[in-house]
mmCIF file with all atom_site columns, C-alpha atoms in Angstrom:
data_model
loop_
_atom_site.group_PDB
_atom_site.id
_atom_site.type_symbol
_atom_site.label_atom_id
_atom_site.label_alt_id
_atom_site.label_comp_id
_atom_site.label_asym_id
_atom_site.label_entity_id
_atom_site.label_seq_id
_atom_site.pdbx_PDB_ins_code
_atom_site.Cartn_x
_atom_site.Cartn_y
_atom_site.Cartn_z
_atom_site.occupancy
_atom_site.B_iso_or_equiv
_atom_site.pdbx_formal_charge
_atom_site.auth_seq_id
_atom_site.auth_comp_id
_atom_site.auth_asym_id
_atom_site.auth_atom_id
_atom_site.pdbx_PDB_model_num
ATOM 1   C CA . MET A 1 1   ? 0.327   22.404 -11.315 1.00 31.00 ? 1   MET A CA 1
ATOM 2   C CA . GLY A 1 2   ? 1.646   20.725 -8.210  1.00 36.00 ? 2   GLY A CA 1
ATOM 3   C CA . ARG A 1 3   ? -0.098  19.191 -5.270  1.00 36.00 ? 3   ARG A CA 1
ATOM 4   C CA . GLY A 1 4   ? -2.407  21.477 -3.370  1.00 36.00 ? 4   GLY A CA 1
ATOM 5   C CA . THR A 1 5   ? -3.354  23.613 -6.361  1.00 37.00 ? 5   THR A CA 1
ATOM 6   C CA . CYS A 1 6   ? -6.960  24.702 -6.505  1.00 35.00 ? 6   CYS A CA 1
ATOM 7   C CA . LEU A 1 7   ? -7.504  24.731 -10.256 1.00 35.00 ? 7   LEU A CA 1
ATOM 8   C CA . MET A 1 8   ? -10.733 26.707 -9.983  1.00 36.00 ? 8   MET A CA 1
ATOM 9   C CA . SER A 1 9   ? -8.904  29.734 -8.581  1.00 45.00 ? 9   SER A CA 1
ATOM 10  C CA . VAL A 1 10  ? -6.100  29.700 -11.148 1.00 48.00 ? 10  VAL A CA 1
ATOM 11  C CA . THR A 1 11  ? -6.820  32.020 -14.032 1.00 52.00 ? 11  THR A CA 1
ATOM 12  C CA . PRO A 1 12  ? -4.476  33.104 -16.801 1.00 57.00 ? 12  PRO A CA 1
ATOM 13  C CA . LYS A 1 13  ? -4.536  36.644 -15.382 1.00 65.00 ? 13  LYS A CA 1
ATOM 14  C CA . SER A 1 14  ? -3.578  35.424 -11.884 1.00 72.00 ? 14  SER A CA 1
ATOM 15  C CA . LEU A 1 15  ? -0.435  33.878 -13.373 1.00 82.00 ? 15  LEU A CA 1
ATOM 16  C CA . GLU A 1 16  ? 0.736   36.897 -15.409 1.00 88.00 ? 16  GLU A CA 1
ATOM 17  C CA . TRP A 1 17  ? 3.632   37.436 -12.992 1.00 88.00 ? 17  TRP A CA 1
ATOM 18  C CA . GLN A 1 18  ? 5.188   34.139 -14.150 1.00 89.00 ? 18  GLN A CA 1
ATOM 19  C CA . LYS A 1 19  ? 6.238   35.764 -17.434 1.00 90.00 ? 19  LYS A CA 1
ATOM 20  C CA . GLU A 1 20  ? 8.713   37.899 -15.464 1.00 92.00 ? 20  GLU A CA 1
ATOM 21  C CA . ALA A 1 21  ? 10.075  35.045 -13.338 1.00 93.00 ? 21  ALA A CA 1
ATOM 22  C CA . LEU A 1 22  ? 13.784  34.346 -13.733 1.00 94.00 ? 22  LEU A CA 1
ATOM 23  C CA . CYS A 1 23  ? 13.129  30.602 -13.586 1.00 93.00 ? 23  CYS A CA 1
ATOM 24  C CA . ALA A 1 24  ? 10.937  30.957 -16.703 1.00 92.00 ? 24  ALA A CA 1
ATOM 25  C CA . LEU A 1 25  ? 13.737  32.392 -18.834 1.00 93.00 ? 25  LEU A CA 1
ATOM 26  C CA . PRO A 1 26  ? 15.173  30.051 -21.498 1.00 92.00 ? 26  PRO A CA 1
ATOM 27  C CA . GLN A 1 27  ? 18.720  30.408 -20.126 1.00 93.00 ? 27  GLN A CA 1
ATOM 28  C CA . ASN A 1 28  ? 17.535  28.999 -16.774 1.00 92.00 ? 28  ASN A CA 1
ATOM 29  C CA . GLU A 1 29  ? 15.675  26.015 -18.231 1.00 90.00 ? 29  GLU A CA 1
ATOM 30  C CA . LYS A 1 30  ? 18.218  23.496 -16.891 1.00 90.00 ? 30  LYS A CA 1
ATOM 31  C CA . MET A 1 31  ? 17.764  24.877 -13.369 1.00 91.00 ? 31  MET A CA 1
ATOM 32  C CA . ARG A 1 32  ? 14.003  24.244 -13.271 1.00 91.00 ? 32  ARG A CA 1
ATOM 33  C CA . GLU A 1 33  ? 14.451  20.749 -11.892 1.00 93.00 ? 33  GLU A CA 1
ATOM 34  C CA . TYR A 1 34  ? 16.471  22.241 -9.011  1.00 95.00 ? 34  TYR A CA 1
ATOM 35  C CA . PHE A 1 35  ? 13.257  23.673 -7.570  1.00 95.00 ? 35  PHE A CA 1
ATOM 36  C CA . PHE A 1 36  ? 12.116  20.125 -6.764  1.00 95.00 ? 36  PHE A CA 1
ATOM 37  C CA . SER A 1 37  ? 15.523  18.594 -6.053  1.00 94.00 ? 37  SER A CA 1
ATOM 38  C CA . THR A 1 38  ? 16.571  16.788 -2.902  1.00 93.00 ? 38  THR A CA 1
ATOM 39  C CA . GLN A 1 39  ? 20.212  17.798 -3.395  1.00 96.00 ? 39  GLN A CA 1
ATOM 40  C CA . PRO A 1 40  ? 21.232  20.649 -1.048  1.00 95.00 ? 40  PRO A CA 1
ATOM 41  C CA . THR A 1 41  ? 23.489  22.337 -3.624  1.00 96.00 ? 41  THR A CA 1
ATOM 42  C CA . GLU A 1 42  ? 20.752  22.365 -6.264  1.00 96.00 ? 42  GLU A CA 1
ATOM 43  C CA . LYS A 1 43  ? 18.181  23.678 -3.772  1.00 96.00 ? 43  LYS A CA 1
ATOM 44  C CA . TYR A 1 44  ? 20.647  26.391 -2.754  1.00 96.00 ? 44  TYR A CA 1
ATOM 45  C CA . GLN A 1 45  ? 21.099  27.451 -6.397  1.00 96.00 ? 45  GLN A CA 1
ATOM 46  C CA . ALA A 1 46  ? 17.323  27.528 -6.921  1.00 96.00 ? 46  ALA A CA 1
ATOM 47  C CA . LYS A 1 47  ? 16.837  29.695 -3.832  1.00 96.00 ? 47  LYS A CA 1
ATOM 48  C CA . ASN A 1 48  ? 19.593  32.057 -4.974  1.00 96.00 ? 48  ASN A CA 1
ATOM 49  C CA . LEU A 1 49  ? 17.816  32.516 -8.300  1.00 96.00 ? 49  LEU A CA 1
ATOM 50  C CA . CYS A 1 50  ? 14.617  33.311 -6.391  1.00 95.00 ? 50  CYS A CA 1
ATOM 51  C CA . PHE A 1 51  ? 16.290  36.026 -4.345  1.00 95.00 ? 51  PHE A CA 1
ATOM 52  C CA . LEU A 1 52  ? 17.313  37.794 -7.567  1.00 96.00 ? 52  LEU A CA 1
ATOM 53  C CA . CYS A 1 53  ? 13.856  37.434 -9.113  1.00 96.00 ? 53  CYS A CA 1
ATOM 54  C CA . PRO A 1 54  ? 11.677  40.536 -9.595  1.00 96.00 ? 54  PRO A CA 1
ATOM 55  C CA . VAL A 1 55  ? 8.476   38.558 -8.902  1.00 95.00 ? 55  VAL A CA 1
ATOM 56  C CA . ARG A 1 56  ? 9.644   36.689 -5.809  1.00 95.00 ? 56  ARG A CA 1
ATOM 57  C CA . LYS A 1 57  ? 6.890   38.203 -3.655  1.00 95.00 ? 57  LYS A CA 1
ATOM 58  C CA . GLU A 1 58  ? 4.127   37.247 -6.118  1.00 94.00 ? 58  GLU A CA 1
ATOM 59  C CA . CYS A 1 59  ? 5.530   33.727 -6.452  1.00 95.00 ? 59  CYS A CA 1
ATOM 60  C CA . LEU A 1 60  ? 5.670   33.187 -2.702  1.00 95.00 ? 60  LEU A CA 1
ATOM 61  C CA . LYS A 1 61  ? 2.182   34.592 -2.206  1.00 93.00 ? 61  LYS A CA 1
ATOM 62  C CA . TRP A 1 62  ? 0.796   32.351 -4.959  1.00 92.00 ? 62  TRP A CA 1
ATOM 63  C CA . ALA A 1 63  ? 2.475   29.282 -3.457  1.00 92.00 ? 63  ALA A CA 1
ATOM 64  C CA . LEU A 1 64  ? 1.077   30.000 0.011   1.00 90.00 ? 64  LEU A CA 1
ATOM 65  C CA . GLU A 1 65  ? -2.422  30.733 -1.231  1.00 88.00 ? 65  GLU A CA 1
ATOM 66  C CA . HIS A 1 66  ? -2.479  27.591 -3.390  1.00 90.00 ? 66  HIS A CA 1
ATOM 67  C CA . ARG A 1 67  ? -0.812  25.393 -0.749  1.00 89.00 ? 67  ARG A CA 1
ATOM 68  C CA . GLN A 1 68  ? 2.224   24.476 -2.826  1.00 91.00 ? 68  GLN A CA 1
ATOM 69  C CA . ILE A 1 69  ? 3.878   22.324 -0.185  1.00 90.00 ? 69  ILE A CA 1
ATOM 70  C CA . TRP A 1 70  ? 6.375   20.719 -2.554  1.00 93.00 ? 70  TRP A CA 1
ATOM 71  C CA . GLY A 1 71  ? 9.362   22.451 -4.102  1.00 94.00 ? 71  GLY A CA 1
ATOM 72  C CA . ILE A 1 72  ? 10.875  25.901 -3.830  1.00 96.00 ? 72  ILE A CA 1
ATOM 73  C CA . TRP A 1 73  ? 8.634   28.912 -4.379  1.00 95.00 ? 73  TRP A CA 1
ATOM 74  C CA . GLY A 1 74  ? 9.620   32.540 -3.856  1.00 95.00 ? 74  GLY A CA 1
ATOM 75  C CA . GLY A 1 75  ? 12.882  31.501 -2.218  1.00 95.00 ? 75  GLY A CA 1
ATOM 76  C CA . LYS A 1 76  ? 11.283  29.190 0.368   1.00 95.00 ? 76  LYS A CA 1
ATOM 77  C CA . ASP A 1 77  ? 11.550  25.411 0.380   1.00 94.00 ? 77  ASP A CA 1
ATOM 78  C CA . GLU A 1 78  ? 8.777   22.966 1.220   1.00 91.00 ? 78  GLU A CA 1
ATOM 79  C CA . GLY A 1 79  ? 9.683   22.846 4.919   1.00 90.00 ? 79  GLY A CA 1
ATOM 80  C CA . GLU A 1 80  ? 9.540   26.624 5.250   1.00 91.00 ? 80  GLU A CA 1
ATOM 81  C CA . ILE A 1 81  ? 6.254   26.813 3.354   1.00 90.00 ? 81  ILE A CA 1
ATOM 82  C CA . ARG A 1 82  ? 4.689   24.043 5.441   1.00 89.00 ? 82  ARG A CA 1
ATOM 83  C CA . ARG A 1 83  ? 5.817   25.761 8.642   1.00 86.00 ? 83  ARG A CA 1
ATOM 84  C CA . THR A 1 84  ? 4.274   29.046 7.463   1.00 87.00 ? 84  THR A CA 1
ATOM 85  C CA . LEU A 1 85  ? 1.012   27.294 6.573   1.00 84.00 ? 85  LEU A CA 1
ATOM 86  C CA . SER A 1 86  ? 1.065   25.187 9.764   1.00 81.00 ? 86  SER A CA 1
ATOM 87  C CA . VAL A 1 87  ? 0.530   22.004 7.782   1.00 83.00 ? 87  VAL A CA 1
ATOM 88  C CA . SER A 1 88  ? 2.210   18.601 7.791   1.00 80.00 ? 88  SER A CA 1
ATOM 89  C CA . TRP A 1 89  ? 4.040   16.957 4.883   1.00 79.00 ? 89  TRP A CA 1
ATOM 90  C CA . ASN A 1 90  ? 0.688   15.774 3.475   1.00 78.00 ? 90  ASN A CA 1
ATOM 91  C CA . GLY A 1 91  ? -1.031  19.155 3.795   1.00 75.00 ? 91  GLY A CA 1
ATOM 92  C CA . GLN A 1 92  ? -3.019  18.439 6.950   1.00 78.00 ? 92  GLN A CA 1
ATOM 93  C CA . GLU A 1 93  ? -3.321  21.247 9.485   1.00 75.00 ? 93  GLU A CA 1
ATOM 94  C CA . SER A 1 94  ? -0.973  20.634 12.370  1.00 73.00 ? 94  SER A CA 1
ATOM 95  C CA . ARG A 1 95  ? -0.037  22.355 15.584  1.00 69.00 ? 95  ARG A CA 1
ATOM 96  C CA . ARG A 1 96  ? 3.597   23.278 15.696  1.00 65.00 ? 96  ARG A CA 1
ATOM 97  C CA . GLN A 1 97  ? 5.864   24.147 18.560  1.00 70.00 ? 97  GLN A CA 1
ATOM 98  C CA . ARG A 1 98  ? 7.068   27.183 16.632  1.00 75.00 ? 98  ARG A CA 1
ATOM 99  C CA . PHE A 1 99  ? 4.742   29.865 15.335  1.00 83.00 ? 99  PHE A CA 1
ATOM 100 C CA . PRO A 1 100 ? 5.117   31.078 11.745  1.00 84.00 ? 100 PRO A CA 1
ATOM 101 C CA . GLN A 1 101 ? 7.342   33.965 10.802  1.00 89.00 ? 101 GLN A CA 1
ATOM 102 C CA . CYS A 1 102 ? 6.821   36.222 7.819   1.00 92.00 ? 102 CYS A CA 1
ATOM 103 C CA . PRO A 1 103 ? 7.851   34.067 4.871   1.00 93.00 ? 103 PRO A CA 1
ATOM 104 C CA . TYR A 1 104 ? 9.022   37.102 2.918   1.00 94.00 ? 104 TYR A CA 1
ATOM 105 C CA . CYS A 1 105 ? 11.139  39.073 5.417   1.00 94.00 ? 105 CYS A CA 1
ATOM 106 C CA . ASN A 1 106 ? 11.403  36.527 8.290   1.00 92.00 ? 106 ASN A CA 1
ATOM 107 C CA . ALA A 1 107 ? 9.839   38.930 10.810  1.00 94.00 ? 107 ALA A CA 1
ATOM 108 C CA . ARG A 1 108 ? 8.914   37.278 14.108  1.00 94.00 ? 108 ARG A CA 1
ATOM 109 C CA . PRO A 1 109 ? 5.298   36.271 14.851  1.00 93.00 ? 109 PRO A CA 1
ATOM 110 C CA . ASN A 1 110 ? 4.713   39.413 16.934  1.00 94.00 ? 110 ASN A CA 1
ATOM 111 C CA . LYS A 1 111 ? 4.923   41.393 13.661  1.00 96.00 ? 111 LYS A CA 1
ATOM 112 C CA . LEU A 1 112 ? 2.145   39.318 12.045  1.00 95.00 ? 112 LEU A CA 1
ATOM 113 C CA . ARG A 1 113 ? -1.525  40.143 12.325  1.00 95.00 ? 113 ARG A CA 1
ATOM 114 C CA . THR A 1 114 ? -4.685  38.620 10.938  1.00 94.00 ? 114 THR A CA 1
ATOM 115 C CA . LEU A 1 115 ? -7.325  40.358 8.908   1.00 92.00 ? 115 LEU A CA 1
ATOM 116 C CA . VAL A 1 116 ? -10.816 39.223 7.993   1.00 90.00 ? 116 VAL A CA 1
ATOM 117 C CA . VAL A 1 117 ? -12.010 40.488 4.627   1.00 88.00 ? 117 VAL A CA 1
ATOM 118 C CA . GLU A 1 118 ? -15.296 40.075 2.821   1.00 86.00 ? 118 GLU A CA 1
ATOM 119 C CA . VAL A 1 119 ? -15.490 37.874 -0.252  1.00 82.00 ? 119 VAL A CA 1
ATOM 120 C CA . PRO A 1 120 ? -17.886 39.424 -2.772  1.00 81.00 ? 120 PRO A CA 1
ATOM 121 C CA . GLY A 1 121 ? -20.364 36.802 -3.918  1.00 78.00 ? 121 GLY A CA 1
ATOM 122 C CA . GLY A 1 122 ? -18.822 34.311 -1.527  1.00 69.00 ? 122 GLY A CA 1
ATOM 123 C CA . GLY A 1 123 ? -22.159 32.782 -0.590  1.00 72.00 ? 123 GLY A CA 1
ATOM 124 C CA . ARG A 1 124 ? -21.664 30.574 2.435   1.00 75.00 ? 124 ARG A CA 1
ATOM 125 C CA . TRP A 1 125 ? -18.037 31.664 2.713   1.00 77.00 ? 125 TRP A CA 1
ATOM 126 C CA . ASN A 1 126 ? -18.500 35.405 2.736   1.00 84.00 ? 126 ASN A CA 1
ATOM 127 C CA . THR A 1 127 ? -15.253 36.172 4.584   1.00 86.00 ? 127 THR A CA 1
ATOM 128 C CA . MET A 1 128 ? -11.677 34.956 4.447   1.00 86.00 ? 128 MET A CA 1
ATOM 129 C CA . LYS A 1 129 ? -8.674  35.309 6.721   1.00 89.00 ? 129 LYS A CA 1
ATOM 130 C CA . LEU A 1 130 ? -5.486  37.002 5.640   1.00 92.00 ? 130 LEU A CA 1
ATOM 131 C CA . VAL A 1 131 ? -2.156  37.290 7.405   1.00 93.00 ? 131 VAL A CA 1
ATOM 132 C CA . GLN A 1 132 ? -0.176  40.504 7.065   1.00 95.00 ? 132 GLN A CA 1
ATOM 133 C CA . CYS A 1 133 ? 3.346   41.327 8.160   1.00 95.00 ? 133 CYS A CA 1
ATOM 134 C CA . GLU A 1 134 ? 3.641   44.757 9.754   1.00 96.00 ? 134 GLU A CA 1
ATOM 135 C CA . ALA A 1 135 ? 7.358   44.893 8.906   1.00 96.00 ? 135 ALA A CA 1
ATOM 136 C CA . CYS A 1 136 ? 7.177   44.410 5.120   1.00 95.00 ? 136 CYS A CA 1
ATOM 137 C CA . GLU A 1 137 ? 3.405   44.482 4.458   1.00 94.00 ? 137 GLU A CA 1
ATOM 138 C CA . PHE A 1 138 ? 3.531   41.064 2.774   1.00 94.00 ? 138 PHE A CA 1
ATOM 139 C CA . THR A 1 139 ? 0.001   39.642 2.879   1.00 93.00 ? 139 THR A CA 1
ATOM 140 C CA . TRP A 1 140 ? -1.239  36.151 2.122   1.00 90.00 ? 140 TRP A CA 1
ATOM 141 C CA . ARG A 1 141 ? -4.476  34.193 2.398   1.00 87.00 ? 141 ARG A CA 1
ATOM 142 C CA . SER A 1 142 ? -4.329  31.120 4.615   1.00 84.00 ? 142 SER A CA 1
ATOM 143 C CA . ARG A 1 143 ? -6.756  29.977 7.270   1.00 83.00 ? 143 ARG A CA 1
ATOM 144 C CA . THR A 1 144 ? -4.141  27.722 8.878   1.00 82.00 ? 144 THR A CA 1
ATOM 145 C CA . SER A 1 145 ? -1.528  30.501 9.014   1.00 85.00 ? 145 SER A CA 1
ATOM 146 C CA . ALA A 1 146 ? -4.122  32.902 10.427  1.00 88.00 ? 146 ALA A CA 1
ATOM 147 C CA . ASN A 1 147 ? -5.143  30.373 13.080  1.00 87.00 ? 147 ASN A CA 1
ATOM 148 C CA . ALA A 1 148 ? -1.500  29.943 14.129  1.00 86.00 ? 148 ALA A CA 1
ATOM 149 C CA . VAL A 1 149 ? -0.944  33.718 14.296  1.00 91.00 ? 149 VAL A CA 1
ATOM 150 C CA . ASP A 1 150 ? -4.130  34.160 16.355  1.00 92.00 ? 150 ASP A CA 1
ATOM 151 C CA . ALA A 1 151 ? -2.953  31.370 18.686  1.00 90.00 ? 151 ALA A CA 1
ATOM 152 C CA . TYR A 1 152 ? 0.405   33.126 19.096  1.00 92.00 ? 152 TYR A CA 1
ATOM 153 C CA . HIS A 1 153 ? -1.231  36.430 20.047  1.00 93.00 ? 153 HIS A CA 1
ATOM 154 C CA . ALA A 1 154 ? -3.672  34.696 22.430  1.00 92.00 ? 154 ALA A CA 1
ATOM 155 C CA . GLN A 1 155 ? -0.798  32.859 24.140  1.00 90.00 ? 155 GLN A CA 1
ATOM 156 C CA . ARG A 1 156 ? 1.201   36.079 24.371  1.00 90.00 ? 156 ARG A CA 1
ATOM 157 C CA . ALA A 1 157 ? -1.768  38.010 25.821  1.00 90.00 ? 157 ALA A CA 1
ATOM 158 C CA . GLU A 1 158 ? -2.303  35.268 28.398  1.00 89.00 ? 158 GLU A CA 1
ATOM 159 C CA . LYS A 1 159 ? 1.337   35.425 29.476  1.00 87.00 ? 159 LYS A CA 1
ATOM 160 C CA . LEU A 1 160 ? 1.219   39.207 29.752  1.00 86.00 ? 160 LEU A CA 1
ATOM 161 C CA . SER A 1 161 ? -1.992  39.171 31.795  1.00 86.00 ? 161 SER A CA 1
ATOM 162 C CA . LYS A 1 162 ? -0.596  36.891 34.487  1.00 82.00 ? 162 LYS A CA 1
ATOM 163 C CA . PRO A 1 163 ? 0.886   38.729 37.450  1.00 79.00 ? 163 PRO A CA 1
ATOM 164 C CA . LYS A 1 164 ? 4.625   38.501 37.548  1.00 74.00 ? 164 LYS A CA 1
ATOM 165 C CA . LYS A 1 165 ? 6.206   36.776 40.463  1.00 71.00 ? 165 LYS A CA 1
ATOM 166 C CA . LYS A 1 166 ? 8.370   39.039 42.513  1.00 68.00 ? 166 LYS A CA 1
ATOM 167 C CA . LYS A 1 167 ? 11.940  37.995 42.617  1.00 67.00 ? 167 LYS A CA 1
ATOM 168 C CA . THR A 1 168 ? 13.297  37.822 46.102  1.00 64.00 ? 168 THR A CA 1
ATOM 169 C CA . LYS A 1 169 ? 16.931  38.372 46.636  1.00 63.00 ? 169 LYS A CA 1
ATOM 170 C CA . LYS A 1 170 ? 18.542  36.241 49.221  1.00 61.00 ? 170 LYS A CA 1
ATOM 171 C CA . LYS A 1 171 ? 20.859  38.142 51.455  1.00 58.00 ? 171 LYS A CA 1
ATOM 172 C CA . LYS A 1 172 ? 24.012  36.395 52.305  1.00 58.00 ? 172 LYS A CA 1
ATOM 173 C CA . ASP A 1 173 ? 24.736  36.139 55.970  1.00 54.00 ? 173 ASP A CA 1
ATOM 174 C CA . LYS A 1 174 ? 27.738  38.171 56.889  1.00 53.00 ? 174 LYS A CA 1
ATOM 175 C CA . GLU A 1 175 ? 29.979  36.701 59.474  1.00 50.00 ? 175 GLU A CA 1
#
């Protein structure tokens, strides 16, 4: 388990998908260290393995929901995951100049929407925020991602509600 893992929410059943992961196969054992490498060529090879993997979507979703901000998960490196989660290198929520894109299909922020769902038996926390991509239907749980997506849509709505300035064309004087 890496940094950011909430051990209470990790159950053997929630990790069943790992049995099908290409990185878990014995023939790829030597590549496992590439997922946490600083060498560009090794990171590239790790990402390529991810893009062939049948459980890439599950891996990426798990990494986002458990704030795995180190290493490569589901074909995304730590920078891409942090940007999606709107967190800094140490996991603290941060405002970014760029809004998140869908981490699975790279759809722009205008294709992302937030959902609020009930948590059965959640007690004090009886709802949680999800982010869903309208392009590929990839969905993940992240309050920070949801906040960033909501901020994007609020900023966009504000821009659209402002009256547009009329462009005036200057006529050139004819001599």
